[in-house]
mmCIF file of C-alpha atoms in Angstrom:
data_model
loop_
_atom_site.group_PDB
_atom_site.id
_atom_site.type_symbol
_atom_site.label_atom_id
_atom_site.label_comp_id
_atom_site.label_asym_id
_atom_site.label_seq_id
_atom_site.Cartn_x
_atom_site.Cartn_y
_atom_site.Cartn_z
ATOM 1 C CA LEU A 26 8.421 6.556 6.923
ATOM 2 C CA ALA A 27 6.572 8.646 9.334
ATOM 3 C CA LYS A 28 4.851 6.610 11.896
ATOM 4 C CA THR A 29 1.223 7.384 12.297
ATOM 5 C CA THR A 30 -1.065 6.976 15.531
ATOM 6 C CA GLN A 31 -4.898 6.618 15.407
ATOM 7 C CA PRO A 32 -7.798 5.544 17.786
ATOM 8 C CA ILE A 33 -8.230 1.816 17.468
ATOM 9 C CA SER A 34 -12.235 2.297 17.284
ATOM 10 C CA MET A 35 -14.636 4.656 17.197
ATOM 11 C CA ASP A 36 -18.372 4.452 17.681
ATOM 12 C CA SER A 37 -20.942 6.686 16.160
ATOM 13 C CA TYR A 38 -24.974 7.014 15.146
ATOM 14 C CA GLU A 39 -26.382 7.533 12.026
ATOM 15 C CA GLY A 40 -26.658 11.256 10.926
ATOM 16 C CA GLN A 41 -23.605 12.470 13.219
ATOM 17 C CA GLU A 42 -20.323 13.957 12.097
ATOM 18 C CA VAL A 43 -17.235 11.890 12.667
ATOM 19 C CA ASN A 44 -13.838 13.277 13.127
ATOM 20 C CA ILE A 45 -11.063 10.889 13.179
ATOM 21 C CA THR A 46 -7.690 12.233 14.057
ATOM 22 C CA CYS A 47 -4.331 10.915 13.123
ATOM 23 C CA SER A 48 -1.098 12.052 14.925
ATOM 24 C CA HIS A 49 1.851 11.841 12.596
ATOM 25 C CA ASN A 50 4.545 13.985 14.419
ATOM 26 C CA ASN A 51 7.674 12.929 12.249
ATOM 27 C CA ILE A 52 5.956 13.921 9.097
ATOM 28 C CA ALA A 53 8.598 14.926 6.417
ATOM 29 C CA THR A 54 8.470 18.150 4.392
ATOM 30 C CA ASN A 55 7.588 16.394 1.008
ATOM 31 C CA ASP A 56 5.349 13.861 2.729
ATOM 32 C CA TYR A 57 1.381 14.029 1.898
ATOM 33 C CA ILE A 58 -1.284 12.750 4.257
ATOM 34 C CA THR A 59 -3.513 10.081 2.554
ATOM 35 C CA TRP A 60 -6.436 8.426 3.855
ATOM 36 C CA TYR A 61 -7.907 5.008 2.960
ATOM 37 C CA GLN A 62 -11.252 3.418 3.870
ATOM 38 C CA GLN A 63 -11.780 -0.578 3.972
ATOM 39 C CA PHE A 64 -14.905 -2.142 4.188
ATOM 40 C CA PRO A 65 -14.800 -5.763 5.454
ATOM 41 C CA SER A 66 -13.397 -8.359 2.874
ATOM 42 C CA GLN A 67 -12.722 -5.687 0.294
ATOM 43 C CA GLY A 68 -9.375 -3.863 -0.771
ATOM 44 C CA PRO A 69 -8.517 -0.583 0.772
ATOM 45 C CA ARG A 70 -10.202 2.552 -1.367
ATOM 46 C CA PHE A 71 -8.800 5.885 -1.627
ATOM 47 C CA ILE A 72 -10.834 8.568 0.284
ATOM 48 C CA ILE A 73 -8.667 11.850 0.233
ATOM 49 C CA GLN A 74 -5.416 13.477 0.211
ATOM 50 C CA GLY A 75 -3.929 16.575 1.746
ATOM 51 C CA TYR A 76 -0.792 18.391 2.308
ATOM 52 C CA LYS A 77 -1.974 21.281 4.407
ATOM 53 C CA THR A 78 -4.789 23.458 5.440
ATOM 54 C CA LYS A 79 -8.216 21.842 4.261
ATOM 55 C CA VAL A 80 -9.291 19.718 1.478
ATOM 56 C CA THR A 81 -12.679 18.652 0.718
ATOM 57 C CA ASN A 82 -14.423 16.233 -1.742
ATOM 58 C CA GLU A 83 -17.604 14.608 -2.185
ATOM 59 C CA VAL A 84 -16.925 12.035 0.427
ATOM 60 C CA ALA A 85 -15.197 13.750 3.324
ATOM 61 C CA SER A 86 -12.846 16.803 4.628
ATOM 62 C CA LEU A 87 -9.666 16.501 5.823
ATOM 63 C CA PHE A 88 -8.230 19.178 8.067
ATOM 64 C CA ILE A 89 -4.421 19.709 8.571
ATOM 65 C CA PRO A 90 -2.964 21.914 11.044
ATOM 66 C CA ALA A 91 0.042 24.241 10.059
ATOM 67 C CA ASP A 92 2.452 22.133 11.988
ATOM 68 C CA ARG A 93 1.371 19.071 9.973
ATOM 69 C CA LYS A 94 1.822 16.882 12.729
ATOM 70 C CA SER A 95 -1.603 15.685 12.963
ATOM 71 C CA SER A 96 -4.532 15.443 10.762
ATOM 72 C CA THR A 97 -8.360 15.007 11.109
ATOM 73 C CA LEU A 98 -10.687 13.016 8.599
ATOM 74 C CA SER A 99 -14.224 14.342 9.200
ATOM 75 C CA LEU A 100 -17.273 12.388 7.979
ATOM 76 C CA PRO A 101 -20.277 14.376 7.707
ATOM 77 C CA ARG A 102 -23.705 12.841 8.521
ATOM 78 C CA VAL A 103 -22.556 9.097 8.627
ATOM 79 C CA SER A 104 -24.469 6.431 7.552
ATOM 80 C CA LEU A 105 -24.825 2.558 8.410
ATOM 81 C CA SER A 106 -22.549 2.142 5.353
ATOM 82 C CA ASP A 107 -19.656 4.038 6.538
ATOM 83 C CA THR A 108 -19.043 1.417 9.188
ATOM 84 C CA ALA A 109 -15.422 0.416 7.982
ATOM 85 C CA VAL A 110 -11.397 0.893 9.005
ATOM 86 C CA TYR A 111 -10.144 3.973 8.144
ATOM 87 C CA TYR A 112 -6.360 4.129 7.567
ATOM 88 C CA CYS A 113 -4.249 7.438 7.808
ATOM 89 C CA LEU A 114 -0.903 7.184 5.783
ATOM 90 C CA VAL A 115 2.042 9.410 5.158
ATOM 91 C CA GLY A 116 4.245 9.669 2.151
ATOM 92 C CA ASP A 117 4.404 10.433 -1.529
ATOM 93 C CA ARG A 118 1.828 12.558 -3.133
ATOM 94 C CA ASP A 119 1.725 9.524 -5.657
ATOM 95 C CA THR A 120 0.888 6.652 -3.347
ATOM 96 C CA GLY A 121 1.752 4.195 -6.081
ATOM 97 C CA ARG A 122 5.528 4.917 -6.380
ATOM 98 C CA ARG A 123 6.126 2.387 -3.583
ATOM 99 C CA ALA A 124 3.994 -0.129 -1.469
ATOM 100 C CA LEU A 125 1.843 1.487 1.370
ATOM 101 C CA THR A 126 2.351 0.836 4.828
ATOM 102 C CA PHE A 127 -0.484 0.549 6.904
ATOM 103 C CA GLY A 128 -1.073 1.047 10.557
ATOM 104 C CA SER A 129 -3.743 -0.308 12.844
ATOM 105 C CA GLY A 130 -6.302 2.087 11.346
ATOM 106 C CA THR A 131 -9.499 3.132 13.019
ATOM 107 C CA ARG A 132 -12.494 0.844 13.148
ATOM 108 C CA LEU A 133 -15.748 3.094 12.924
ATOM 109 C CA GLN A 134 -18.875 1.380 14.065
ATOM 110 C CA VAL A 135 -22.136 3.509 12.867
ATOM 111 C CA GLN A 136 -25.097 2.335 14.867
ATOM 112 C CA PRO A 137 -28.779 3.017 13.908
ATOM 113 C CA GLY B 7 -11.506 5.503 -11.552
ATOM 114 C CA ALA B 8 -9.128 2.736 -12.254
ATOM 115 C CA VAL B 9 -10.148 -0.885 -11.753
ATOM 116 C CA VAL B 10 -8.029 -3.845 -10.410
ATOM 117 C CA SER B 11 -9.818 -7.215 -10.226
ATOM 118 C CA GLN B 12 -8.900 -10.400 -8.532
ATOM 119 C CA HIS B 13 -9.635 -13.805 -9.204
ATOM 120 C CA PRO B 14 -10.971 -15.792 -7.368
ATOM 121 C CA SER B 15 -12.670 -13.917 -4.886
ATOM 122 C CA ARG B 16 -12.613 -16.779 -2.281
ATOM 123 C CA VAL B 17 -11.128 -20.584 -2.385
ATOM 124 C CA ILE B 18 -11.248 -23.277 -0.013
ATOM 125 C CA CYS B 19 -8.547 -25.768 -0.757
ATOM 126 C CA LYS B 20 -7.138 -28.901 1.022
ATOM 127 C CA SER B 21 -3.626 -28.512 2.887
ATOM 128 C CA GLY B 22 -0.843 -29.596 0.420
ATOM 129 C CA THR B 23 -2.273 -27.900 -2.747
ATOM 130 C CA SER B 24 -1.573 -25.152 -4.544
ATOM 131 C CA VAL B 25 -3.876 -22.084 -5.149
ATOM 132 C CA LYS B 26 -3.192 -19.321 -7.737
ATOM 133 C CA ILE B 27 -4.577 -15.819 -7.266
ATOM 134 C CA GLU B 28 -4.750 -13.191 -10.288
ATOM 135 C CA CYS B 29 -4.574 -9.786 -10.246
ATOM 136 C CA ARG B 30 -5.502 -8.013 -13.267
ATOM 137 C CA SER B 31 -5.749 -4.328 -14.276
ATOM 138 C CA LEU B 32 -8.454 -3.891 -16.327
ATOM 139 C CA ASP B 33 -8.524 -0.496 -17.818
ATOM 140 C CA PHE B 34 -4.361 0.531 -17.257
ATOM 141 C CA GLN B 35 -1.277 -0.845 -17.505
ATOM 142 C CA ALA B 36 0.355 -1.453 -14.420
ATOM 143 C CA THR B 37 4.293 -2.245 -14.386
ATOM 144 C CA THR B 38 4.393 -2.825 -10.626
ATOM 145 C CA MET B 39 1.782 -4.690 -8.470
ATOM 146 C CA PHE B 40 1.902 -5.018 -4.818
ATOM 147 C CA TRP B 41 0.841 -8.117 -2.830
ATOM 148 C CA TYR B 42 -0.726 -7.867 0.676
ATOM 149 C CA ARG B 43 -1.756 -10.441 3.155
ATOM 150 C CA GLN B 44 -4.451 -9.350 5.816
ATOM 151 C CA PHE B 45 -5.460 -11.520 8.858
ATOM 152 C CA PRO B 46 -8.620 -11.061 10.619
ATOM 153 C CA LYS B 47 -9.009 -7.701 12.702
ATOM 154 C CA LYS B 48 -5.317 -6.866 11.489
ATOM 155 C CA SER B 49 -3.923 -4.236 9.231
ATOM 156 C CA LEU B 50 -2.436 -5.072 5.807
ATOM 157 C CA MET B 51 0.965 -6.308 5.578
ATOM 158 C CA LEU B 52 3.096 -6.222 2.334
ATOM 159 C CA MET B 53 4.324 -9.409 1.180
ATOM 160 C CA ALA B 54 6.251 -8.578 -2.337
ATOM 161 C CA THR B 55 6.545 -5.797 -5.000
ATOM 162 C CA SER B 56 6.054 -7.460 -8.463
ATOM 163 C CA ASN B 57 7.569 -5.771 -11.552
ATOM 164 C CA GLU B 58 6.590 -6.543 -15.079
ATOM 165 C CA GLY B 59 9.134 -8.966 -16.890
ATOM 166 C CA SER B 60 11.353 -9.297 -13.424
ATOM 167 C CA LYS B 61 11.656 -11.006 -10.353
ATOM 168 C CA ALA B 62 9.612 -9.964 -7.692
ATOM 169 C CA THR B 63 11.174 -8.409 -4.300
ATOM 170 C CA TYR B 64 9.818 -10.184 -1.535
ATOM 171 C CA GLU B 65 9.703 -8.669 2.490
ATOM 172 C CA GLN B 66 11.473 -10.062 5.079
ATOM 173 C CA GLY B 67 10.218 -13.360 6.446
ATOM 174 C CA VAL B 68 8.123 -13.962 3.076
ATOM 175 C CA GLU B 69 9.164 -17.172 1.618
ATOM 176 C CA LYS B 70 9.805 -16.790 -2.234
ATOM 177 C CA ASP B 71 9.542 -20.341 -3.106
ATOM 178 C CA LYS B 72 6.134 -20.767 -1.242
ATOM 179 C CA PHE B 73 4.670 -17.668 -2.155
ATOM 180 C CA LEU B 74 5.302 -17.364 -6.059
ATOM 181 C CA ILE B 75 4.703 -14.408 -7.974
ATOM 182 C CA ASN B 76 4.691 -13.920 -11.711
ATOM 183 C CA HIS B 77 3.977 -10.638 -13.565
ATOM 184 C CA ALA B 78 3.838 -11.677 -17.203
ATOM 185 C CA SER B 79 2.326 -8.825 -18.725
ATOM 186 C CA LEU B 80 1.480 -5.166 -17.969
ATOM 187 C CA THR B 81 -1.915 -5.934 -16.728
ATOM 188 C CA LEU B 82 -1.641 -9.348 -14.979
ATOM 189 C CA SER B 83 0.282 -10.707 -11.835
ATOM 190 C CA THR B 84 -0.100 -14.018 -10.181
ATOM 191 C CA LEU B 85 0.349 -14.995 -6.830
ATOM 192 C CA THR B 86 0.705 -18.866 -6.329
ATOM 193 C CA VAL B 87 0.522 -20.351 -2.703
ATOM 194 C CA THR B 88 2.446 -23.483 -2.853
ATOM 195 C CA SER B 89 1.756 -26.774 -0.864
ATOM 196 C CA ALA B 90 -0.580 -24.466 1.280
ATOM 197 C CA HIS B 91 -1.048 -25.038 4.934
ATOM 198 C CA PRO B 92 -3.896 -23.872 7.399
ATOM 199 C CA GLU B 93 -1.625 -21.037 8.803
ATOM 200 C CA ASP B 94 -1.873 -19.610 4.969
ATOM 201 C CA SER B 95 -5.471 -19.003 5.268
ATOM 202 C CA SER B 96 -5.717 -15.119 5.055
ATOM 203 C CA PHE B 97 -7.156 -12.421 2.909
ATOM 204 C CA TYR B 98 -4.886 -11.744 -0.133
ATOM 205 C CA ILE B 99 -4.984 -8.353 -1.753
ATOM 206 C CA CYS B 100 -3.098 -7.029 -4.684
ATOM 207 C CA SER B 101 -2.633 -3.221 -5.841
ATOM 208 C CA ALA B 102 -1.280 -1.766 -8.830
ATOM 209 C CA ARG B 103 -0.023 1.518 -9.711
ATOM 210 C CA ALA B 104 -1.288 3.091 -12.837
ATOM 211 C CA MET B 105 0.850 4.272 -15.496
ATOM 212 C CA GLY B 106 0.068 6.946 -17.907
ATOM 213 C CA HIS B 107 -3.622 6.981 -16.526
ATOM 214 C CA LYS B 108 -5.415 9.927 -16.019
ATOM 215 C CA ALA B 109 -5.859 9.508 -12.297
ATOM 216 C CA PRO B 110 -6.279 11.630 -9.291
ATOM 217 C CA LYS B 111 -3.100 12.173 -6.942
ATOM 218 C CA GLU B 112 -3.872 8.736 -5.682
ATOM 219 C CA THR B 113 -2.511 6.207 -8.158
ATOM 220 C CA GLN B 114 -2.260 3.039 -6.247
ATOM 221 C CA TYR B 115 -5.513 1.070 -6.771
ATOM 222 C CA PHE B 116 -6.770 -1.932 -4.770
ATOM 223 C CA GLY B 117 -8.347 -5.059 -5.853
ATOM 224 C CA PRO B 118 -11.204 -6.695 -3.983
ATOM 225 C CA GLY B 119 -9.166 -9.157 -2.163
ATOM 226 C CA THR B 120 -9.057 -13.224 -2.219
ATOM 227 C CA ARG B 121 -10.068 -14.904 0.683
ATOM 228 C CA LEU B 122 -8.348 -18.108 0.981
ATOM 229 C CA LEU B 123 -9.126 -21.065 3.317
ATOM 230 C CA VAL B 124 -6.915 -24.042 3.639
ATOM 231 C CA LEU B 125 -8.461 -26.996 5.398
#
């Protein structure tokens, strides 16, 4: 499994754009990049998934450079409710095929 | 999206007692469910993989006789912490893989978690 590296924590203010970068130097050709969000005392929640270039949904954008050795989760105009831990995972497109290996994640704290 | 529930959401028990945690897939069938454990400020750690109708597969270091897993139906898996001790206090999270469900690319759905406190 490709190992991922993320910043341990980030701070931001309401209304700002937050970009969380994840390194995955050993990503395999068939691997997808998936981001999960976890609020305190809740289970993780899928945010976005991508393979290359850019993916956007109603929650976030995911930027993946051509070499796919890193990816950046972009949260536009964060609010206090975006305070959570964000996990970057690399693996099957079908994230349910096997158990997920979570790294340390990035703890985002949004201030008013 | 698909919903996974857990019951109870939190439980406090005395040392030496057993506690059962239920994980249910509410609107889909789940042949495979996963059980994770999470300590404060730490990441999720896989405990075991639960397959319907067969024995669970435990991760190295997880005592199968202490953490009993039963996946008796396609919508229910249970985790029983036997003879619980204070060091078993943790946040237990289950997840389920949706089969035959019209889901987006992501098909592992997580429950809300159960917080266990052993006194």
